[in-house]
Coordinates of C-alpha atoms and ligand atoms in Angstrom, one line a residue:
M478 CA 25.0 -24.0 40.9
S479 CA 24.9 -27.7 39.7
K480 CA 26.9 -28.7 36.7
G481 CA 23.7 -29.1 34.6
T482 CA 22.5 -25.7 35.5
E483 CA 25.9 -24.2 34.8
Q484 CA 26.0 -25.7 31.3
H485 CA 22.6 -24.1 30.7
T486 CA 23.6 -20.6 31.9
Y487 CA 24.7 -17.7 29.8
D488 CA 25.0 -13.9 30.4
A489 CA 22.2 -13.2 27.9
I490 CA 19.5 -15.1 26.0
V491 CA 18.1 -13.7 22.8
I492 CA 14.8 -15.3 21.6
G493 CA 14.7 -15.3 17.8
S494 CA 17.5 -15.0 15.2
G495 CA 15.8 -12.8 12.6
I496 CA 16.5 -9.1 11.9
S497 CA 16.2 -7.8 15.4
G498 CA 17.6 -10.9 17.3
G499 CA 20.6 -11.0 15.0
W500 CA 21.4 -7.4 15.9
A501 CA 20.9 -7.9 19.6
A502 CA 23.2 -11.0 19.4
K503 CA 25.9 -9.2 17.4
E504 CA 26.1 -6.2 19.8
L505 CA 26.0 -8.4 22.9
C506 CA 28.8 -10.7 21.6
D507 CA 30.9 -7.7 20.4
L508 CA 30.6 -6.4 24.0
G509 CA 31.9 -9.7 25.5
V510 CA 28.6 -11.0 26.7
K511 CA 28.2 -14.8 26.4
T512 CA 25.0 -15.1 24.5
L513 CA 22.6 -17.9 23.7
V514 CA 20.3 -17.4 20.7
L515 CA 17.2 -19.6 20.8
E516 CA 15.5 -20.2 17.4
R517 CA 12.4 -22.3 16.8
G518 CA 13.3 -23.2 13.2
R519 CA 16.1 -25.1 11.5
N520 CA 19.6 -23.8 10.9
I521 CA 20.4 -21.8 7.8
E522 CA 24.0 -21.4 6.7
H523 CA 24.7 -18.5 4.4
I524 CA 25.2 -19.6 0.7
K525 CA 25.0 -23.3 1.4
D526 CA 21.3 -23.2 2.3
Y527 CA 20.1 -21.1 -0.6
P528 CA 19.2 -24.0 -2.9
T529 CA 17.5 -21.9 -5.6
A530 CA 19.7 -18.8 -5.6
T531 CA 21.2 -19.3 -9.1
K532 CA 18.5 -21.3 -10.8
G533 CA 16.8 -20.2 -14.1
P534 CA 13.0 -20.3 -14.3
W535 CA 13.2 -23.3 -16.6
E536 CA 15.0 -25.3 -13.8
F537 CA 11.8 -25.3 -11.6
P538 CA 9.3 -28.1 -12.2
H539 CA 6.4 -25.5 -12.4
R540 CA 8.4 -22.5 -13.8
M541 CA 8.2 -20.9 -10.3
Q542 CA 4.4 -21.1 -10.0
E543 CA 3.1 -23.1 -7.1
P544 CA 0.7 -26.0 -8.0
L545 CA -2.9 -25.4 -7.1
Q546 CA -2.8 -28.0 -4.4
V547 CA 0.0 -26.2 -2.6
I548 CA -1.9 -23.0 -2.7
K549 CA -5.0 -24.7 -1.4
D550 CA -3.0 -26.2 1.5
N551 CA -1.4 -22.9 2.3
P552 CA -4.2 -20.3 1.9
V553 CA -2.4 -17.7 4.1
I554 CA 1.2 -17.9 3.3
S555 CA 0.7 -18.3 -0.5
K556 CA -0.8 -14.8 -0.5
C557 CA 2.6 -13.3 0.2
Y558 CA 4.1 -11.8 -3.0
A559 CA 7.5 -13.3 -2.2
Y560 CA 6.2 -16.8 -1.8
G561 CA 6.7 -19.1 -4.8
E562 CA 8.3 -22.3 -6.0
D563 CA 11.7 -20.6 -5.7
T564 CA 11.2 -19.4 -2.1
H565 CA 8.6 -21.6 -0.4
H566 CA 11.3 -23.4 1.8
F567 CA 11.8 -20.1 3.7
F568 CA 8.1 -19.7 4.7
V569 CA 6.1 -21.7 7.2
K570 CA 3.5 -24.2 6.1
D571 CA 0.1 -23.0 7.3
A572 CA -1.1 -26.3 8.7
E573 CA 2.0 -26.8 10.8
H574 CA 1.6 -23.5 12.7
P575 CA -2.0 -22.9 13.5
Y576 CA -3.5 -19.7 14.9
I577 CA -7.0 -18.4 15.2
Q578 CA -8.3 -15.5 13.1
E579 CA -11.1 -13.9 15.0
K580 CA -10.9 -11.3 12.2
P581 CA -9.0 -12.1 9.0
F582 CA -5.3 -11.7 9.6
D583 CA -2.7 -13.1 7.2
W584 CA 0.2 -13.9 9.5
I585 CA 3.3 -14.2 7.3
R586 CA 6.1 -16.1 9.0
G587 CA 9.6 -17.5 8.3
Y588 CA 10.7 -19.9 11.0
Q589 CA 14.4 -20.6 10.6
V590 CA 17.8 -19.1 11.6
G591 CA 17.7 -15.7 10.0
G592 CA 13.9 -15.4 10.3
K593 CA 12.3 -13.1 7.8
S594 CA 15.6 -11.3 7.2
I595 CA 16.2 -13.9 4.4
M596 CA 13.1 -13.0 2.4
W597 CA 12.4 -9.4 3.4
G598 CA 11.9 -6.6 0.9
R599 CA 14.9 -4.5 2.3
A600 CA 13.4 -1.0 2.2
C601 CA 15.1 1.0 5.0
Q602 CA 14.0 4.6 5.7
R603 CA 14.6 6.4 8.9
W604 CA 11.7 7.7 11.0
S605 CA 11.5 11.5 11.4
D606 CA 10.5 13.5 14.5
F607 CA 7.1 14.0 12.8
E608 CA 6.4 10.4 13.4
F609 CA 7.9 10.1 16.9
S610 CA 5.8 13.2 18.0
A611 CA 2.6 12.5 16.1
P612 CA 0.8 10.5 18.8
Q613 CA 1.4 13.2 21.4
R614 CA 0.5 16.1 18.9
Y615 CA -2.6 14.5 17.6
G616 CA -3.7 12.6 20.7
Y617 CA -3.6 8.9 19.8
A618 CA -1.8 5.9 21.4
V619 CA 0.6 7.3 24.0
D620 CA 3.6 9.6 23.7
W621 CA 6.8 7.9 22.6
P622 CA 9.4 8.0 25.4
I623 CA 12.1 8.9 22.8
R624 CA 12.6 11.3 19.9
Y625 CA 14.6 11.1 16.7
A626 CA 17.8 12.5 18.4
D627 CA 17.8 9.5 20.8
I628 CA 17.8 6.9 18.0
A629 CA 19.7 8.8 15.2
P630 CA 23.2 7.6 16.3
W631 CA 21.9 4.0 16.4
Y632 CA 20.5 4.3 13.0
S633 CA 24.0 5.4 11.8
H634 CA 25.5 2.5 13.7
V635 CA 23.3 -0.2 12.1
E636 CA 23.3 1.5 8.6
K637 CA 27.1 1.5 8.4
F638 CA 27.4 -2.2 9.3
S639 CA 24.3 -3.4 7.4
G640 CA 25.0 -1.4 4.3
I641 CA 22.1 0.8 3.2
C642 CA 22.1 2.6 -0.1
G643 CA 20.4 6.0 -0.7
D644 CA 21.0 9.7 -1.4
K645 CA 21.3 12.7 0.9
D646 CA 18.1 14.6 0.2
G647 CA 17.8 17.0 3.1
L648 CA 14.1 16.3 3.7
E649 CA 12.5 16.9 7.1
A650 CA 10.1 14.0 6.7
L651 CA 12.8 11.5 5.6
P652 CA 16.0 12.1 7.5
D653 CA 19.2 11.3 5.7
G654 CA 21.3 8.3 6.9
D655 CA 24.8 7.0 6.5
Y656 CA 24.3 5.6 3.0
L657 CA 26.2 3.9 0.2
P658 CA 25.6 5.2 -3.3
P659 CA 22.0 4.8 -4.5
F660 CA 20.6 2.9 -7.5
D661 CA 19.8 5.2 -10.3
L662 CA 16.3 6.1 -11.3
S663 CA 15.2 4.7 -14.7
C664 CA 14.5 7.2 -17.4
V665 CA 10.8 7.0 -16.8
E666 CA 11.2 7.5 -13.0
A667 CA 13.5 10.4 -13.6
D668 CA 10.9 12.0 -15.8
I669 CA 8.1 11.4 -13.2
Q670 CA 10.4 12.9 -10.5
K671 CA 11.0 16.0 -12.6
K672 CA 7.3 16.5 -13.4
I673 CA 6.2 16.0 -9.8
H674 CA 8.9 18.4 -8.4
A675 CA 7.8 21.0 -11.0
H676 CA 4.1 20.7 -10.1
Y677 CA 4.1 20.3 -6.3
K678 CA 5.8 22.3 -3.6
D679 CA 5.4 19.6 -0.9
R680 CA 6.2 16.3 -2.7
F681 CA 9.6 14.9 -2.9
M682 CA 10.5 11.8 -4.9
V683 CA 13.9 10.4 -3.9
K684 CA 16.2 7.6 -4.8
T685 CA 15.7 4.3 -3.1
R686 CA 16.9 3.6 0.5
W687 CA 17.5 -0.1 0.6
A688 CA 19.7 -2.6 2.3
H689 CA 22.0 -3.3 -0.7
L690 CA 25.8 -3.1 -1.0
T691 CA 26.0 -0.9 -4.1
K692 CA 29.6 -0.1 -3.1
P693 CA 30.8 -2.2 -0.2
N694 CA 33.1 -0.7 2.4
Q695 CA 35.8 -2.6 4.3
I696 CA 33.4 -3.4 7.1
H697 CA 31.1 -5.3 4.6
L698 CA 34.0 -7.1 3.0
D699 CA 35.1 -8.1 6.5
Q700 CA 31.7 -9.8 6.9
G701 CA 32.5 -11.8 3.8
R702 CA 29.9 -9.9 1.7
G703 CA 30.3 -8.5 -1.8
Q704 CA 28.8 -6.0 -4.2
C705 CA 25.1 -6.4 -5.2
Q706 CA 24.9 -7.6 -8.8
A707 CA 21.4 -6.2 -9.5
R708 CA 19.8 -9.6 -10.2
D709 CA 16.6 -9.0 -8.1
L710 CA 16.6 -12.6 -6.9
C711 CA 17.1 -11.6 -3.3
T712 CA 14.3 -13.5 -1.6
R713 CA 16.0 -16.7 -2.5
G714 CA 19.0 -15.8 -0.4
C715 CA 22.0 -14.0 -2.0
P716 CA 25.2 -15.9 -2.5
F717 CA 27.1 -12.6 -2.9
G718 CA 25.7 -11.3 0.5
G719 CA 24.6 -8.3 -1.6
Y720 CA 21.7 -7.5 0.7
F721 CA 21.6 -7.5 4.5
S722 CA 20.3 -10.5 6.4
S723 CA 21.1 -12.0 9.8
V724 CA 22.6 -15.1 8.2
S725 CA 25.0 -13.1 5.9
S726 CA 25.9 -10.4 8.4
T727 CA 25.2 -10.2 12.1
L728 CA 25.1 -13.8 13.1
P729 CA 28.4 -15.0 11.4
W730 CA 30.0 -11.8 12.8
A731 CA 28.8 -12.6 16.4
K732 CA 29.9 -16.2 15.9
K733 CA 33.5 -15.0 15.2
T734 CA 33.7 -13.4 18.6
G735 CA 33.5 -16.8 20.3
N736 CA 30.6 -15.5 22.5
L737 CA 27.7 -16.8 20.5
T738 CA 25.8 -20.1 20.8
I739 CA 22.8 -20.7 18.6
R740 CA 20.3 -23.4 19.4
P741 CA 17.9 -24.1 16.5
F742 CA 14.8 -26.3 16.9
S743 CA 14.1 -24.6 20.2
V744 CA 10.6 -23.0 20.5
V745 CA 10.4 -20.8 23.5
H746 CA 7.4 -21.6 25.6
S747 CA 7.7 -18.9 28.2
V748 CA 10.0 -16.7 30.2
I749 CA 10.7 -17.8 33.8
Y750 CA 10.0 -15.3 36.5
D751 CA 11.3 -16.1 40.0
D752 CA 8.9 -14.7 42.5
K753 CA 11.5 -14.8 45.3
K754 CA 14.2 -13.1 43.4
G755 CA 11.7 -10.6 41.9
K756 CA 13.2 -11.0 38.4
V757 CA 13.4 -13.2 35.4
T758 CA 16.0 -15.9 35.6
G759 CA 15.7 -17.7 32.2
V760 CA 13.4 -19.2 29.6
R761 CA 11.6 -22.5 29.1
I762 CA 11.9 -24.1 25.6
I763 CA 10.5 -27.1 23.9
D764 CA 12.9 -29.0 21.7
T765 CA 10.9 -29.2 18.4
N766 CA 12.4 -32.6 17.5
T767 CA 12.2 -34.4 20.8
K768 CA 9.4 -32.3 22.5
E769 CA 11.6 -32.3 25.6
E770 CA 11.1 -29.3 27.9
I771 CA 14.4 -27.6 28.8
E772 CA 15.3 -24.5 30.8
Y773 CA 18.1 -22.0 30.1
Y774 CA 19.2 -19.3 32.4
A775 CA 20.7 -15.8 32.0
K776 CA 20.9 -12.4 33.6
V777 CA 19.2 -10.7 30.7
I778 CA 16.6 -11.8 28.2
F779 CA 15.9 -10.2 24.8
L780 CA 12.6 -10.9 23.1
N781 CA 13.0 -10.9 19.3
A782 CA 10.6 -13.5 18.2
A783 CA 8.9 -11.0 15.9
C784 CA 5.9 -8.9 17.0
L785 CA 3.1 -11.5 17.4
N786 CA 5.3 -14.3 18.8
T787 CA 6.8 -12.0 21.3
N788 CA 3.4 -11.0 22.5
L789 CA 2.5 -14.7 22.6
I790 CA 5.5 -15.6 24.7
L791 CA 5.0 -12.8 27.2
L792 CA 1.2 -13.6 27.5
N793 CA 2.2 -17.2 28.2
S794 CA 4.8 -16.3 30.8
I795 CA 2.6 -16.6 33.9
S796 CA 3.7 -16.6 37.5
S797 CA 2.0 -15.9 40.8
R798 CA 3.4 -12.3 40.6
F799 CA 2.2 -11.9 36.9
P800 CA -0.9 -14.1 36.4
N801 CA -1.9 -12.2 33.2
G802 CA 1.5 -12.4 31.5
L803 CA 4.9 -11.0 32.2
G804 CA 4.9 -7.3 33.2
N805 CA 1.2 -7.0 32.5
D806 CA -0.2 -5.4 35.6
N807 CA -2.0 -2.8 33.4
G808 CA -3.7 -5.5 31.3
L809 CA -2.5 -3.8 28.0
L810 CA -0.2 -6.6 26.8
G811 CA -1.4 -7.8 23.4
K812 CA -3.5 -4.6 22.9
F813 CA -3.0 -1.6 20.6
M814 CA -1.8 -3.8 17.8
A815 CA -1.3 -2.0 14.6
F816 CA 0.1 -2.7 11.1
Q817 CA 0.8 -0.8 7.9
N818 CA -1.8 -0.2 5.2
Y819 CA -0.7 -1.6 1.8
R820 CA -4.1 -1.7 0.2
G821 CA -3.7 1.1 -2.4
S822 CA -1.9 1.0 -5.7
V823 CA -2.1 3.0 -9.0
H824 CA -0.5 2.1 -12.3
G825 CA -0.6 3.1 -16.0
R826 CA 1.2 3.0 -19.4
V827 CA 4.1 5.2 -20.3
E828 CA 4.7 6.4 -23.9
G829 CA 7.8 8.0 -25.4
Y830 CA 10.7 5.9 -24.1
E831 CA 10.7 3.0 -26.5
D832 CA 14.3 3.6 -27.5
K833 CA 15.5 3.4 -23.8
Y834 CA 16.1 0.5 -21.4
Y835 CA 17.7 0.0 -18.0
Y836 CA 20.8 -1.7 -16.7
G837 CA 20.3 -5.0 -14.8
R838 CA 17.3 -5.7 -12.6
N839 CA 17.1 -3.0 -10.0
P840 CA 16.0 -4.7 -6.8
T841 CA 14.7 -1.4 -5.3
N842 CA 12.0 1.3 -5.7
P843 CA 12.2 5.1 -5.4
I844 CA 10.1 6.8 -2.7
I845 CA 7.9 9.8 -2.3
A846 CA 8.3 11.0 1.3
N847 CA 5.1 11.4 3.3
Y848 CA 3.5 14.8 2.8
R849 CA 0.3 14.3 4.9
N850 CA -0.3 15.6 8.4
L851 CA 3.3 16.7 9.1
H852 CA 3.1 20.1 10.8
K853 CA -0.6 20.0 11.3
Q854 CA -3.5 17.7 10.5
D855 CA -4.4 18.7 7.0
T856 CA -6.6 15.7 6.0
N857 CA -9.8 14.1 7.3
Y858 CA -7.8 11.2 8.8
L859 CA -4.8 10.7 11.1
G860 CA -1.4 9.5 10.1
G861 CA 0.7 9.6 6.9
F862 CA 1.8 7.4 4.1
L863 CA 4.9 6.7 2.1
T864 CA 4.6 6.2 -1.6
F865 CA 6.8 3.7 -3.5
V866 CA 7.2 4.4 -7.2
Y867 CA 8.2 1.8 -9.9
S868 CA 8.6 1.5 -13.6
N869 CA 9.4 -1.4 -15.8
R870 CA 9.3 -2.6 -19.4
G871 CA 7.7 -5.6 -20.8
R872 CA 4.4 -7.4 -21.4
Q873 CA 1.9 -7.6 -18.5
Y874 CA -0.1 -10.7 -17.8
W875 CA -3.3 -8.9 -18.8
D876 CA -2.0 -7.8 -22.2
P877 CA -3.8 -9.6 -25.1
G878 CA -2.0 -12.1 -27.4
I879 CA -1.8 -15.8 -28.0
G880 CA 0.2 -18.2 -30.2
A881 CA 2.4 -16.7 -32.9
D882 CA 1.4 -13.1 -32.0
L883 CA 2.5 -13.7 -28.4
K884 CA 5.8 -15.2 -29.6
E885 CA 6.4 -12.3 -31.9
S886 CA 5.6 -9.7 -29.2
L887 CA 8.0 -11.4 -26.8
S888 CA 10.9 -10.7 -29.1
E889 CA 10.4 -6.9 -28.4
S890 CA 11.1 -5.2 -25.1
G891 CA 7.4 -4.2 -24.8
P892 CA 5.8 -1.1 -23.4
W893 CA 6.8 0.9 -20.3
H894 CA 4.6 0.9 -17.3
A895 CA 4.8 3.0 -14.1
G896 CA 3.0 2.9 -10.9
M897 CA 2.9 3.7 -7.2
Y898 CA 1.9 1.7 -4.1
M899 CA 1.3 2.8 -0.5
Q900 CA 2.7 2.1 2.9
G901 CA 0.3 3.8 5.3
E902 CA 0.3 4.4 9.0
T903 CA -2.5 2.8 11.0
I904 CA -3.7 4.1 14.4
P905 CA -3.2 1.7 17.3
K906 CA -6.5 0.9 19.1
E907 CA -7.2 -1.0 22.2
H908 CA -9.7 -3.3 20.6
N909 CA -7.2 -4.4 17.9
H910 CA -5.5 -7.1 20.0
V911 CA -4.1 -10.6 20.2
R912 CA -4.7 -13.0 23.1
L913 CA -4.1 -16.7 23.9
S914 CA -6.7 -19.4 23.2
K915 CA -7.9 -21.1 26.4
D916 CA -8.3 -24.5 24.8
K917 CA -6.5 -24.7 21.5
K918 CA -2.8 -25.6 21.6
D919 CA -0.1 -25.8 18.9
P920 CA 1.9 -29.0 18.3
W921 CA 4.3 -28.1 21.1
G922 CA 1.6 -27.6 23.7
I923 CA 1.7 -23.8 23.6
P924 CA -1.6 -22.0 23.5
Q925 CA -2.6 -20.8 20.0
L926 CA -2.7 -17.1 19.3
I927 CA -6.0 -15.4 18.5
T928 CA -5.7 -12.4 16.2
S929 CA -8.4 -9.8 16.4
V930 CA -7.1 -6.9 14.3
G931 CA -9.0 -5.0 11.6
Y932 CA -9.1 -1.8 9.6
D933 CA -11.2 1.3 10.5
D934 CA -12.7 4.3 8.8
N935 CA -9.4 6.2 9.2
D936 CA -7.7 3.6 7.1
D937 CA -10.4 3.7 4.4
K938 CA -10.1 7.5 4.2
M939 CA -6.3 7.3 3.8
V940 CA -6.6 4.7 1.0
E941 CA -9.0 7.0 -0.8
D942 CA -6.7 10.0 -0.5
F943 CA -3.7 7.9 -1.6
L944 CA -5.5 6.7 -4.7
T945 CA -6.7 10.2 -5.7
Q946 CA -3.2 11.8 -5.1
C947 CA -1.3 9.1 -6.9
A948 CA -3.6 9.1 -9.9
E949 CA -3.2 12.8 -10.1
M950 CA 0.6 12.6 -9.8
L951 CA 0.8 10.0 -12.5
E952 CA -1.4 12.1 -14.7
V953 CA 0.8 15.2 -14.1
A954 CA 3.7 12.9 -15.2
G955 CA 1.9 12.1 -18.5
V956 CA 1.1 8.4 -17.6
K957 CA -1.8 7.0 -19.7
D958 CA -4.6 4.5 -18.9
I959 CA -4.3 5.1 -15.2
E960 CA -6.0 2.5 -13.0
K961 CA -6.5 2.6 -9.2
R962 CA -6.8 -0.4 -7.0
D963 CA -7.8 -1.1 -3.4
T964 CA -7.0 -4.7 -2.7
H965 CA -8.9 -4.7 0.6
Q966 CA -6.3 -7.2 1.7
A967 CA -6.4 -8.4 5.3
P968 CA -4.1 -6.9 7.9
G969 CA -0.9 -9.0 8.3
L970 CA -0.1 -9.3 4.6
D971 CA 1.8 -6.0 4.9
I972 CA 4.1 -8.0 7.2
H973 CA 4.6 -4.9 9.3
E974 CA 2.6 -5.8 12.3
M975 CA 3.5 -3.8 15.4
G976 CA 2.6 -3.2 19.0
G977 CA 1.1 -5.1 21.9
C978 CA 4.0 -4.4 24.2
R979 CA 4.4 -0.7 23.6
M980 CA 7.0 1.8 24.8
G981 CA 6.0 4.7 26.9
N982 CA 6.8 6.9 29.9
D983 CA 4.1 5.7 32.2
P984 CA 3.9 2.1 33.5
K985 CA 0.1 2.5 33.8
T986 CA -0.3 3.0 30.0
S987 CA 2.7 1.2 28.5
L988 CA 4.8 -2.0 29.0
L989 CA 8.3 -0.8 28.1
N990 CA 10.5 2.1 29.1
K991 CA 12.7 4.2 26.9
W992 CA 15.4 1.6 26.9
N993 CA 13.0 -1.2 25.8
Q994 CA 13.0 -2.8 29.2
L995 CA 9.8 -4.1 30.7
H996 CA 8.8 -1.4 33.3
L997 CA 8.1 -4.1 35.8
C998 CA 11.0 -6.4 35.1
N999 CA 14.1 -4.6 34.0
N1000 CA 16.2 -7.6 32.9
V1001 CA 13.8 -8.3 30.0
Y1002 CA 14.2 -6.2 26.8
V1003 CA 11.8 -6.3 23.9
T1004 CA 13.3 -4.9 20.7
D1005 CA 11.1 -6.2 17.8
G1006 CA 7.9 -4.8 16.4
A1007 CA 6.0 -5.6 19.6
C1008 CA 7.7 -2.5 21.2
M1009 CA 6.2 0.0 18.7
T1010 CA 4.0 2.7 20.2
S1011 CA 2.8 3.8 16.8
T1012 CA 3.5 2.5 13.3
G1013 CA 4.7 5.6 11.5
N1014 CA 4.8 5.3 7.7
Q1015 CA 8.4 4.2 7.2
S1016 CA 9.5 0.6 6.6
P1017 CA 10.1 -0.5 10.2
S1018 CA 12.8 -3.1 10.3
I1019 CA 15.8 -0.7 10.4
L1020 CA 14.2 0.8 13.5
Y1021 CA 14.0 -2.6 15.2
M1022 CA 17.7 -3.0 14.4
A1023 CA 18.5 0.4 15.9
F1024 CA 16.4 -0.4 19.0
A1025 CA 18.1 -3.8 19.4
A1026 CA 21.6 -2.4 19.1
R1027 CA 20.8 0.5 21.5
A1028 CA 19.2 -1.8 24.1
A1029 CA 22.0 -4.4 23.9
N1030 CA 24.5 -1.7 24.7
H1031 CA 22.3 -0.5 27.6
A1032 CA 22.0 -4.1 28.9
A1033 CA 25.7 -4.7 28.7
E1034 CA 26.3 -1.5 30.8
E1035 CA 23.6 -2.4 33.3
M1036 CA 25.1 -5.9 33.7
K1037 CA 28.5 -4.3 34.4
K1038 CA 26.9 -2.0 37.0
G1039 CA 25.1 -5.0 38.5
N1040 CA 21.7 -3.3 37.9
V1041 CA 20.2 -6.3 36.1
Ligands
FAD1047 C1 8.4 -10.6 1.8 C2 8.7 -9.7 2.9 C3 9.0 -8.3 2.6 C4 9.3 -7.4 3.6 N1 9.8 -6.2 3.3 C5 10.2 -5.4 4.2 C6 10.9 -4.1 3.9 O1 11.0 -3.8 2.7 N2 11.3 -3.3 4.9 C7 11.1 -3.6 6.2 O2 11.4 -2.8 7.0 N3 10.5 -4.8 6.5 C8 10.1 -5.7 5.6 N4 9.6 -6.9 5.9 C9 9.3 -7.2 7.3 C10 10.6 -7.7 8.0 O3 11.0 -8.9 7.5 C11 10.3 -7.8 9.5 O4 9.9 -6.5 10.0 C12 11.5 -8.2 10.3 O5 12.0 -9.5 9.8 C13 11.2 -8.3 11.8 O6 12.3 -8.7 12.5 P1 12.2 -9.6 13.7 O7 13.5 -9.9 14.2 O8 11.2 -9.0 14.6 O9 11.5 -10.9 13.2 P2 12.0 -12.1 12.2 O10 13.0 -11.6 11.3 O11 10.7 -12.7 11.7 O12 12.7 -13.1 13.2 C14 12.0 -13.7 14.3 C15 12.6 -15.0 14.6 O13 12.1 -15.5 15.8 C16 11.8 -16.9 15.7 N5 10.8 -17.3 16.6 C17 9.5 -17.0 16.6 N6 8.9 -17.5 17.7 C18 9.8 -18.1 18.4 C19 9.8 -18.9 19.7 N7 8.6 -19.0 20.4 N8 10.9 -19.4 20.1 C20 12.1 -19.3 19.4 N9 12.2 -18.6 18.2 C21 11.0 -18.0 17.8 C22 11.4 -17.1 14.2 O14 11.5 -18.4 13.8 C23 12.3 -16.1 13.5 O15 13.5 -16.7 13.1 C24 9.3 -7.9 4.9 C25 8.9 -9.2 5.3 C26 8.7 -10.1 4.2 C27 8.4 -11.5 4.6
SF4_1048 S1 20.0 -8.1 -6.5 FE1 21.9 -8.0 -5.3 S2 21.3 -8.6 -3.3 FE2 19.7 -9.3 -4.6 S3 20.2 -11.4 -5.2 FE3 21.1 -10.0 -6.7 S4 23.1 -9.6 -6.0 FE4 22.0 -10.4 -4.3

């Protein structure tokens, strides 16, 4: 090996430094594996690079609203609820990262060290066996090659380190985890919970399961993180390390082992397959500052660029053995894309708690576990949904009032409101896919991604059921002036896109095996949303973390045995 090649050679390469890449890197480094993390965006250092974290609204030139021109220039990213004058530096600018929407798809991205883990919403429920077995029981997608028991210890592993708060509720559809104490329900939420539990036998509203350090353990203090202060300013980055992100937790931990190298400004172009060796030997990057093409080599490659970019990289990894993309003999790479359905919400006004308030700004929402299509199909659609519940006090933007009246009303706490919003499963379908453009390239010469993903009749039926059920539950709870809303938002805005490189038992119908290795190239692991066989109804990121940790341990073992 020449000196130049040696300097570019590691044991493992992880592509992407977000939620899943951070976990892959942490585990590999803990296991003594020399690891290179390649990240297309700039570096972000915990605390130092959170420029708005402690600012008041009056310290922003536009009181945290983006000017119209910025919104016009960024029609996709500005739709994200977390995007604003206080957070825009963590989101991509639309014009700089073009893609082609064959059907409307709002692709929400954060290109930096830490990825979207800096601005994510932090909801973290476990999947249950209902979800792992649903495709096989109801005949959609393909059967998952694992069940809950396979991943449960890895959920525990990542929960303990990341710090997830929640209760032990003993529900079949929402397995308990290794949780820190939960946030309390507000008085209004506690009342809604009581009334729902009294009225329905099958509906369970539980305290929030969220990645916040409500009561840090030693392992969290060892990461340099502290207790969450309930400020609800998380998407700006938290100087207390109160919530989990790669930059506050996994990456600095990995760095301390001495085994981690992070290379920012490195957009991965493709994975290099050596036809003679019959395996992958490294990756090709473009330095985003110099546009120089550089190669790095390793025994094992982890793809953690987030679902769509992982699909893009694999589709762009062409060799004479794999002319249609790495590991893609069956032609299914990029297909069976799915996402979660966030279209439905219901809200109303609450009376009777005018003498009560809440402590701090709770950054979390309670949850009603899925109650649809568990043991059998009991609706006219497939899949289930999780329901988030919220309550708050104060004026709403639609409340009337102007001038002195408005000023006067702002001196009071205002009325209580309560509502629910959905997180629904969508069914993976072959025609929902992404592919590479044959003629359009991005600024680094990489083919642009074409998204062709849409809703179907099943999704519409689920939204309708959600709206009916939630309006009824709020009515049961005594909520007034109930309004239902279907936003008809485009897929993508849920930011829970999944699939394209799914796991399965059979190489003819799936790309990855039960360890997240490509069936046809076992030194490549995919442990982000691309690996998902179906979407389930839980917030997915904690599952990507568990997959990444499990696969990294598998890869380290396989390296020791000389199998990869
Ligand atoms: C506002 C918001 C709220 C959310 N709320 C929740 C929630 O409550 N619960 C939940 O489970 N999930 C939530 N999510 C989704 C969650 O953020 C993602 O599921 C998660 O970040 C995915 O992890 P990842 O590692 O796959 O991708 P990311 O965290 O996005 O990391 C991918 C990294 O790869 C880098 N990259 C991409 N392409 C390349 C390339 N070619 N070369 C090199 N590097 C590359 C990116 O720059 C990025 O740093 C939310 C997201 C947002 C934005
Ligand atoms: S709510 Fe907690 S995690 Fe969020 S910014 Fe405040 S202290 Fe940090």
